[in-house]
Amino acid sequence: MSDRSRQILLELQRRLAAARRRLTLGAVTGGALALLAVIGALIALALAAEAGWWMGSGLRTALAWLIGLATLALLVVGIIIPVLRAIGLLP
C-alpha cells in the first residue's frame, strides 16, 4: 500500500469516527428531549387528575410508580442504549 493510500484510509477512519460521535450525540439528545417531553406530560396529567378527583393515597402512589417506571424506561431506551452502542457494548 502506498503512503497516499494509507493517508486516505486514516482520513476515512477519522471521518467515520467523527460521524459516529455525531450520530450518538444526536441519538442521546433526542432521547433526552423525548424523556423530558413525555415525563413533563405525564406529570401534568397526574397533577390535573389529582386536582380534579382528589385521589386517595393508594391511587396517588400507583401514579407515582407509573411515572417513575416510565422515566426509567425512557432513560434506558433513549439515553443508555445509544451510549452503550457507541462504546461497543451493544450491537
Short mmCIF file of C-alpha atoms in Angstrom, two decimals:
data_model
loop_
_atom_site.label_atom_id
_atom_site.label_comp_id
_atom_site.label_asym_id
_atom_site.label_seq_id
_atom_site.Cartn_x
_atom_site.Cartn_y
_atom_site.Cartn_z
CA MET A 1 0.00 0.00 0.00
CA SER A 2 1.39 3.38 -0.92
CA ASP A 3 1.86 6.23 1.50
CA ARG A 4 -1.01 8.17 -0.06
CA SER A 5 -3.38 5.21 0.24
CA ARG A 6 -2.57 4.91 3.92
CA GLN A 7 -3.27 8.62 4.44
CA ILE A 8 -6.62 8.30 2.66
CA LEU A 9 -7.53 5.28 4.78
CA LEU A 10 -6.63 7.08 8.02
CA GLU A 11 -8.64 10.13 6.96
CA LEU A 12 -11.66 7.96 6.17
CA GLN A 13 -11.39 6.25 9.57
CA ARG A 14 -11.17 9.63 11.29
CA ARG A 15 -14.22 10.91 9.44
CA LEU A 16 -16.21 7.77 10.23
CA ALA A 17 -15.35 8.07 13.92
CA ALA A 18 -16.47 11.72 13.90
CA ALA A 19 -19.72 10.76 12.16
CA ARG A 20 -20.34 8.02 14.73
CA ARG A 21 -19.83 10.52 17.55
CA ARG A 22 -22.26 12.98 15.95
CA LEU A 23 -24.89 10.28 15.44
CA THR A 24 -24.52 9.12 19.03
CA LEU A 25 -24.82 12.66 20.31
CA GLY A 26 -27.93 13.14 18.18
CA ALA A 27 -29.49 9.93 19.50
CA VAL A 28 -28.75 10.82 23.11
CA THR A 29 -30.02 14.38 22.66
CA GLY A 30 -33.20 13.12 21.01
CA GLY A 31 -33.69 10.61 23.81
CA ALA A 32 -33.20 13.27 26.45
CA LEU A 33 -35.70 15.59 24.76
CA ALA A 34 -38.24 12.78 24.44
CA LEU A 35 -37.66 11.91 28.09
CA LEU A 36 -38.29 15.48 29.20
CA ALA A 37 -41.37 15.89 26.99
CA VAL A 38 -43.06 12.64 27.99
CA ILE A 39 -42.27 12.96 31.69
CA GLY A 40 -43.47 16.57 31.67
CA ALA A 41 -46.72 15.50 30.02
CA LEU A 42 -47.18 12.62 32.49
CA ILE A 43 -46.62 14.91 35.46
CA ALA A 44 -49.04 17.49 34.04
CA LEU A 45 -51.69 14.79 33.56
CA ALA A 46 -51.07 13.47 37.06
CA LEU A 47 -51.45 16.93 38.53
CA ALA A 48 -54.66 17.51 36.58
CA ALA A 49 -56.05 14.15 37.71
CA GLU A 50 -55.16 14.87 41.32
CA ALA A 51 -56.72 18.33 41.17
CA GLY A 52 -59.89 17.01 39.55
CA TRP A 53 -60.55 13.84 41.53
CA TRP A 54 -58.76 14.18 44.91
CA MET A 55 -57.25 10.71 44.64
CA GLY A 56 -56.59 8.54 47.65
CA SER A 57 -53.12 7.62 48.77
CA GLY A 58 -53.15 4.23 47.02
CA LEU A 59 -54.02 5.67 43.64
CA ARG A 60 -51.56 8.52 44.13
CA THR A 61 -48.83 6.00 44.95
CA ALA A 62 -49.65 3.94 41.85
CA LEU A 63 -49.48 7.10 39.74
CA ALA A 64 -46.08 7.99 41.21
CA TRP A 65 -44.78 4.48 40.46
CA LEU A 66 -46.12 4.72 36.91
CA ILE A 67 -44.27 7.99 36.36
CA GLY A 68 -41.10 6.53 37.89
CA LEU A 69 -41.21 3.41 35.70
CA ALA A 70 -41.90 5.48 32.59
CA THR A 71 -38.92 7.67 33.44
CA LEU A 72 -36.68 4.65 33.90
CA ALA A 73 -37.85 3.03 30.65
CA LEU A 74 -37.31 6.21 28.64
CA LEU A 75 -33.91 6.72 30.25
CA VAL A 76 -32.82 3.23 29.23
CA VAL A 77 -34.23 3.38 25.70
CA GLY A 78 -33.35 6.98 24.90
CA ILE A 79 -30.01 7.51 26.59
CA ILE A 80 -28.36 4.39 27.99
CA ILE A 81 -28.79 2.13 24.93
CA PRO A 82 -27.32 4.68 22.45
CA VAL A 83 -24.35 5.27 24.75
CA LEU A 84 -23.73 1.53 25.15
CA ARG A 85 -23.88 1.14 21.36
CA ALA A 86 -21.42 3.98 20.93
CA ILE A 87 -18.85 2.41 23.23
CA GLY A 88 -19.31 -1.00 21.59
CA LEU A 89 -21.05 -2.97 24.32
CA LEU A 90 -24.23 -3.44 22.26
CA PRO A 91 -24.57 -4.23 18.55
#
